[in-house]
CSV table of C-alpha atoms and ligand atoms in Angstrom, one decimal:
chain,number,residue,atom,x,y,z
A,1,UNK,CA,139.9,56.8,-190.4
A,2,UNK,CA,137.9,55.3,-193.2
A,3,UNK,CA,136.6,51.7,-193.1
A,4,UNK,CA,134.4,50.3,-195.7
A,5,UNK,CA,133.6,53.8,-196.7
A,6,UNK,CA,132.3,54.6,-193.2
A,7,UNK,CA,134.0,57.7,-191.7
A,8,UNK,CA,134.6,57.2,-188.0
A,9,UNK,CA,134.6,60.2,-185.7
A,10,UNK,CA,137.1,60.6,-182.8
A,11,UNK,CA,134.3,59.6,-180.4
A,12,UNK,CA,133.7,56.5,-182.6
A,13,UNK,CA,137.3,55.4,-182.4
A,14,UNK,CA,137.6,56.1,-178.7
A,15,UNK,CA,134.5,53.9,-178.0
A,16,UNK,CA,134.8,51.2,-180.7
A,17,UNK,CA,138.5,51.3,-181.8
A,18,UNK,CA,139.9,52.1,-185.1
A,19,UNK,CA,138.7,48.7,-186.5
A,20,UNK,CA,135.4,48.0,-185.0
A,21,UNK,CA,134.9,44.8,-187.1
A,22,UNK,CA,137.9,43.2,-185.6
A,23,UNK,CA,137.0,44.4,-182.1
A,24,UNK,CA,133.5,43.0,-182.3
A,25,UNK,CA,134.7,39.7,-183.7
A,26,UNK,CA,137.2,39.3,-180.9
A,27,UNK,CA,134.5,40.3,-178.3
A,28,UNK,CA,132.1,37.8,-180.0
A,29,UNK,CA,134.6,35.1,-179.8
A,30,UNK,CA,135.2,35.6,-176.2
A,31,UNK,CA,131.5,35.6,-175.4
A,32,UNK,CA,131.1,32.5,-177.5
A,33,UNK,CA,133.9,30.8,-175.4
A,34,UNK,CA,132.2,31.7,-172.2
A,35,UNK,CA,128.9,30.4,-173.5
A,36,UNK,CA,130.6,27.2,-174.4
A,37,UNK,CA,132.1,26.8,-171.0
A,38,UNK,CA,128.9,27.6,-169.2
A,39,UNK,CA,127.1,24.9,-171.4
A,40,UNK,CA,129.8,22.5,-170.6
A,41,UNK,CA,129.7,23.0,-166.8
A,42,UNK,CA,126.0,21.9,-166.7
A,43,UNK,CA,126.1,19.4,-169.7
A,44,UNK,CA,124.0,21.5,-172.0
A,45,UNK,CA,124.4,21.5,-175.7
A,46,UNK,CA,125.8,24.8,-177.1
A,47,UNK,CA,123.0,24.7,-179.7
A,48,UNK,CA,120.4,25.1,-177.0
A,49,UNK,CA,121.5,28.7,-176.1
A,50,UNK,CA,120.9,31.6,-178.5
A,51,UNK,CA,123.0,34.8,-178.2
A,52,UNK,CA,120.9,38.0,-178.9
A,53,UNK,CA,123.1,40.9,-179.2
A,54,UNK,CA,121.8,44.1,-177.6
A,55,UNK,CA,122.8,47.1,-179.6
A,56,UNK,CA,121.3,50.0,-177.5
A,57,UNK,CA,123.4,53.3,-177.8
A,58,UNK,CA,125.5,51.9,-180.6
A,59,UNK,CA,125.0,54.3,-183.5
A,60,UNK,CA,123.5,52.9,-186.7
A,61,UNK,CA,126.7,53.5,-188.8
A,62,UNK,CA,128.6,51.4,-186.2
A,63,UNK,CA,126.0,48.6,-186.5
A,64,UNK,CA,127.2,48.2,-190.2
A,65,UNK,CA,130.5,47.0,-188.6
A,66,UNK,CA,128.5,44.6,-186.3
A,67,UNK,CA,126.9,43.2,-189.5
A,68,UNK,CA,130.2,42.7,-191.1
A,69,UNK,CA,131.3,40.9,-187.9
A,70,UNK,CA,128.6,38.5,-188.6
A,71,UNK,CA,125.7,39.8,-186.4
A,72,UNK,CA,122.3,39.3,-188.0
A,73,UNK,CA,119.9,40.2,-185.1
A,74,UNK,CA,119.9,43.4,-183.2
A,75,UNK,CA,118.0,43.9,-179.9
A,76,UNK,CA,117.1,47.4,-178.6
A,77,UNK,CA,115.6,48.6,-175.3
A,78,UNK,CA,113.8,51.7,-176.7
A,79,UNK,CA,111.4,51.6,-179.6
A,80,UNK,CA,112.3,55.2,-180.8
A,81,UNK,CA,115.9,54.2,-181.1
A,82,UNK,CA,115.1,50.9,-182.7
A,83,UNK,CA,112.8,52.5,-185.3
A,84,UNK,CA,115.5,55.0,-186.3
A,85,UNK,CA,118.1,52.3,-186.7
A,86,UNK,CA,115.8,50.0,-188.5
A,87,UNK,CA,115.0,52.7,-191.0
A,88,UNK,CA,118.6,53.7,-191.5
A,89,UNK,CA,119.7,50.0,-192.0
A,90,UNK,CA,116.6,48.6,-193.7
A,91,UNK,CA,118.6,47.2,-196.7
A,92,UNK,CA,120.6,44.9,-194.3
A,93,UNK,CA,117.6,42.8,-193.7
A,94,UNK,CA,118.4,41.9,-190.1
A,95,UNK,CA,116.0,40.9,-187.4
A,96,UNK,CA,115.1,43.5,-184.7
A,97,UNK,CA,114.0,42.6,-181.2
A,98,UNK,CA,112.7,44.9,-178.6
A,99,UNK,CA,113.7,43.9,-175.1
A,100,UNK,CA,112.6,46.9,-173.1
A,101,UNK,CA,109.2,48.2,-171.6
A,102,UNK,CA,106.8,49.5,-174.3
A,103,UNK,CA,104.3,52.3,-173.7
A,104,UNK,CA,101.0,51.6,-175.2
A,105,UNK,CA,101.1,54.7,-177.5
A,106,UNK,CA,104.3,53.2,-179.1
A,107,UNK,CA,102.7,49.9,-180.2
A,108,UNK,CA,102.3,50.9,-183.8
A,109,UNK,CA,106.0,51.5,-184.3
A,110,UNK,CA,106.9,48.0,-182.9
A,111,UNK,CA,104.2,46.3,-184.8
A,112,UNK,CA,105.7,47.6,-188.1
A,113,UNK,CA,109.0,45.9,-188.0
A,114,UNK,CA,109.9,43.9,-184.9
A,115,UNK,CA,110.3,40.1,-185.0
A,116,UNK,CA,110.5,39.5,-181.2
A,117,UNK,CA,109.3,41.4,-178.1
A,118,UNK,CA,110.8,40.4,-174.8
A,119,UNK,CA,108.8,42.7,-172.4
A,120,UNK,CA,105.1,41.7,-172.7
A,121,UNK,CA,103.6,42.4,-169.3
A,122,UNK,CA,100.0,43.5,-169.6
A,123,UNK,CA,96.7,42.4,-171.2
A,124,UNK,CA,96.2,45.9,-172.6
A,125,UNK,CA,99.6,45.7,-174.4
A,126,UNK,CA,98.8,42.3,-175.7
A,127,UNK,CA,95.4,43.5,-177.0
A,128,UNK,CA,96.9,46.7,-178.7
A,129,UNK,CA,99.7,44.8,-180.2
A,130,UNK,CA,97.5,42.0,-181.6
A,131,UNK,CA,95.2,44.6,-183.2
A,132,UNK,CA,98.0,46.5,-184.8
A,133,UNK,CA,99.8,43.4,-186.0
A,134,UNK,CA,96.6,42.3,-187.6
A,135,UNK,CA,96.5,45.6,-189.6
A,136,UNK,CA,100.1,45.2,-190.6
A,137,UNK,CA,99.4,41.5,-191.4
A,138,UNK,CA,102.4,40.5,-189.3
A,139,UNK,CA,103.1,38.1,-186.4
A,140,UNK,CA,105.3,38.7,-183.3
A,141,UNK,CA,107.3,36.3,-181.2
A,142,UNK,CA,106.7,37.3,-177.5
A,143,UNK,CA,108.3,36.6,-174.2
A,144,UNK,CA,106.2,37.4,-171.1
A,145,UNK,CA,108.4,39.6,-168.6
A,146,UNK,CA,108.2,38.5,-165.0
A,147,UNK,CA,109.7,40.7,-162.2
A,148,UNK,CA,111.6,38.1,-160.3
A,149,UNK,CA,113.7,40.5,-158.2
A,150,UNK,CA,110.9,42.3,-156.4
A,151,UNK,CA,112.6,45.6,-157.3
A,152,UNK,CA,110.1,48.3,-158.1
A,153,UNK,CA,112.4,49.7,-160.8
A,154,UNK,CA,111.9,46.6,-162.9
A,155,UNK,CA,109.0,46.1,-165.2
A,156,UNK,CA,107.2,42.8,-165.6
A,157,UNK,CA,104.3,40.8,-164.1
A,158,UNK,CA,104.3,39.9,-160.4
A,159,UNK,CA,105.1,36.1,-160.3
A,160,UNK,CA,101.6,35.5,-158.8
A,161,UNK,CA,100.0,37.2,-161.9
A,162,UNK,CA,101.8,35.0,-164.5
A,163,UNK,CA,99.5,32.0,-164.9
A,164,UNK,CA,96.3,34.0,-165.2
A,165,UNK,CA,98.1,36.1,-167.8
A,166,UNK,CA,99.2,33.1,-169.7
A,167,UNK,CA,95.7,31.7,-169.8
A,168,UNK,CA,94.6,34.8,-171.8
A,169,UNK,CA,97.3,34.6,-174.5
A,170,UNK,CA,95.1,32.4,-176.7
A,171,UNK,CA,92.9,35.4,-177.4
A,172,UNK,CA,95.7,37.1,-179.4
A,173,UNK,CA,96.4,35.1,-182.5
A,174,UNK,CA,99.1,37.5,-183.8
A,175,UNK,CA,101.2,37.0,-180.8
A,176,UNK,CA,103.4,33.9,-180.8
A,177,UNK,CA,104.4,33.0,-177.3
A,178,UNK,CA,107.9,31.8,-177.0
A,179,UNK,CA,108.8,32.0,-173.3
A,180,UNK,CA,109.4,34.0,-170.2
A,181,UNK,CA,111.9,36.9,-169.7
A,182,UNK,CA,113.4,38.4,-166.7
A,183,UNK,CA,116.1,40.9,-165.5
A,184,UNK,CA,117.8,39.5,-162.4
A,185,UNK,CA,118.6,41.6,-159.5
A,186,UNK,CA,121.5,44.0,-160.5
A,187,UNK,CA,124.2,42.9,-158.2
A,188,UNK,CA,127.6,41.5,-158.4
A,189,UNK,CA,126.6,39.0,-155.8
A,190,UNK,CA,125.7,35.9,-157.8
A,191,UNK,CA,124.2,34.3,-154.6
A,192,UNK,CA,121.5,37.0,-155.1
A,193,UNK,CA,121.3,36.9,-158.8
A,194,UNK,CA,120.9,33.2,-159.3
A,195,UNK,CA,117.6,32.8,-157.4
A,196,UNK,CA,116.0,35.3,-159.9
A,197,UNK,CA,117.0,32.9,-162.7
A,198,UNK,CA,115.8,29.7,-160.8
A,199,UNK,CA,112.5,31.5,-160.0
A,200,UNK,CA,111.9,32.1,-163.7
A,201,UNK,CA,112.6,28.5,-164.6
A,202,UNK,CA,110.2,27.3,-162.0
A,203,UNK,CA,107.6,29.7,-163.4
A,204,UNK,CA,108.3,28.4,-166.9
A,205,UNK,CA,107.8,24.8,-165.8
A,206,UNK,CA,104.3,25.9,-164.5
A,207,UNK,CA,103.5,28.1,-167.5
A,208,UNK,CA,104.2,25.3,-170.1
A,209,UNK,CA,101.6,23.2,-168.5
A,210,UNK,CA,99.0,25.9,-169.5
A,211,UNK,CA,100.7,26.8,-172.9
A,212,UNK,CA,103.4,24.5,-174.2
A,213,UNK,CA,104.7,27.2,-176.6
A,214,UNK,CA,106.1,29.2,-173.5
A,215,UNK,CA,109.1,27.0,-173.2
A,216,UNK,CA,112.1,29.4,-173.5
A,217,UNK,CA,113.8,31.4,-170.8
A,218,UNK,CA,115.2,34.8,-172.0
A,219,UNK,CA,117.5,35.7,-169.2
A,220,UNK,CA,121.2,36.8,-168.6
A,221,UNK,CA,123.0,39.9,-169.7
A,222,UNK,CA,126.7,40.8,-169.9
A,223,UNK,CA,127.2,40.7,-166.2
A,224,UNK,CA,125.4,37.4,-165.5
A,225,UNK,CA,124.9,35.4,-168.7
A,226,UNK,CA,127.0,32.4,-167.6
A,227,UNK,CA,125.0,32.0,-164.4
A,228,UNK,CA,121.9,32.3,-166.4
A,229,UNK,CA,122.9,29.6,-168.8
A,230,UNK,CA,123.7,27.3,-165.9
A,231,UNK,CA,120.3,28.0,-164.6
A,232,UNK,CA,118.7,27.2,-167.9
A,233,UNK,CA,118.6,30.2,-170.1
A,234,UNK,CA,117.7,29.6,-173.8
A,235,UNK,CA,118.2,33.2,-174.8
A,236,UNK,CA,120.9,35.5,-173.4
A,237,UNK,CA,120.7,39.2,-174.2
A,238,UNK,CA,124.2,40.5,-174.3
A,239,UNK,CA,125.2,44.2,-175.1
A,240,UNK,CA,128.4,45.5,-173.4
A,241,UNK,CA,130.4,42.3,-173.6
A,242,UNK,CA,130.3,42.5,-177.4
A,243,UNK,CA,130.0,46.3,-178.0
A,244,UNK,CA,131.9,47.7,-175.1
A,245,UNK,CA,130.8,49.8,-172.1
A,246,UNK,CA,127.9,52.0,-172.6
A,247,UNK,CA,128.1,55.8,-172.0
A,248,UNK,CA,124.6,55.8,-170.4
A,249,UNK,CA,124.1,54.6,-166.8
A,250,UNK,CA,121.7,51.6,-166.4
A,251,UNK,CA,119.4,53.9,-164.4
A,252,UNK,CA,118.5,55.4,-167.8
A,253,UNK,CA,116.8,52.1,-168.7
A,254,UNK,CA,115.4,51.2,-165.3
A,255,UNK,CA,114.3,54.3,-163.5
A,256,UNK,CA,114.8,54.4,-159.8
A,257,UNK,CA,117.7,52.0,-159.9
A,258,UNK,CA,120.7,53.0,-158.0
A,259,UNK,CA,123.6,53.8,-160.3
A,260,UNK,CA,126.0,51.5,-158.6
A,261,UNK,CA,124.0,48.3,-158.0
B,301,LIG,C1,120.7,46.6,-172.2
B,301,LIG,C2,119.9,45.3,-172.0
B,301,LIG,C3,120.5,44.1,-172.0
B,301,LIG,C4,122.0,43.8,-172.1
B,301,LIG,O1,122.8,44.5,-171.1
B,301,LIG,P1,124.3,44.5,-171.2
B,301,LIG,O2,124.7,44.9,-169.9
B,301,LIG,O3,124.7,45.5,-172.2
B,301,LIG,O4,124.7,43.1,-171.6
B,301,LIG,C5,119.7,42.9,-171.7
B,301,LIG,N1,118.4,43.1,-171.5
B,301,LIG,C6,117.8,44.3,-171.6
B,301,LIG,C7,116.3,44.3,-171.4
B,301,LIG,C8,118.5,45.5,-171.8
B,301,LIG,O5,117.9,46.7,-171.9
């Protein structure tokens, strides 16, 4: 099957359908509807919530269909995968975000092209990123990741370490603080998920007193973005609800996580 000159393999059509553009459009429309309803339930303006599509494991050639469906920012968990896709799709001119943990030896790749980084969680990383961005003459929007679930598998600062960390951010002029990020507990029980979002909101309310730029909350994924919006999310990071189920288990991204959370 050919679409827009892109040949789809059997595996592609099994995962994304014969017409990925129409499938992505339909999925986006349903996510949009759910965002609208969540906003309406708590009296928020739809314009106050940004949808950040998470494209991990979606092959670069399939992302051309996502572009055609209107998506202009792609978020990836792993920097190697992001770099390969960025290079393959450079002419599209989309924005790339990194939402996953970054090893310090990978800083140079991120600094080269990423617009946003949602997993800042150490001084050493902040320092290395700042230096590298200066060499590239670039700036980076950053969200400070906080571990609100207490799970060891999750990256991010301990909540008690947040304010001292926030007070150091002024030393890194190439990092543009935007807000806080968290991954809630992986659970279908929303009574356990919501407190993670509520905690991040309370921490944000403290953090903005020290640095007014840290005003946004990056929280909520396919399984919990509506609850996140009700708890105040400004950015929701949504993958599977747009691109379909991933072949890789979540434990691939969060080592130590039970595969059936
Ligand atoms: C994969 C991922 C998401 C999106 O998860 P989905 O279940 O695909 O919506 C959000 N945030 C981070 C950090 C991720 O790695």
